[in-house]
Amino acid sequence: MPIGGARSSFSLDPTGLFKGLVAAKKEYDRRALKAIKLGALFFEAEIKKELSKPGTGRARKTKGRKGTRKAGVTATGRARLRTVSGSNRASAPGEPPAVDLGRLRSSITHIIQKEFLVF
């Protein structure tokens, strides 16, 4: 019997408890996904920063090396490549590749696939 003659009004509502758990899980999933996205952006920025450092290896002069841009087609149907010249800097051992055109750096991105996240 309750103290002072008061009646107990305690009741357990399983549907309300389940709804609360579902809402808490959704909030947890939302915050976890946000943290994963921020981590991916940070990691991507750090990689790009590392790849932006100038090369410290040996510089060499290049003579008419082949470029990657097409400059028409030959009579046999093969692609004619445009020749480029200039200088190139090799990377020192143990360092990231020296920036030549920046295509590697600009190709780095991230994709988060939600179906592989287990929460």
C-alpha angles and dihedrals in degrees: 000000000000120000116268093013095283118149120238114243097185115135133165117227109194094187092054090047091050092049090051091051092049091050091048091050092051091051091048091050091049093051093044092052090049090052091049091050092050090049092050092050091049092049091047091051092049092052092049091048090052092049091050094064113110116253116260096194129100118303118223135186115238124211117208098323114178117265126210099239119101117237100189133293130291123234090264093055098256120134114258111222123215114237119231130191136191134093134313131199120213120216120252114242112279095018130106117266115283114252113257105157101349095237094127092052094047092049094060112105140136137238124193113205109203095200090068095050111099114204 
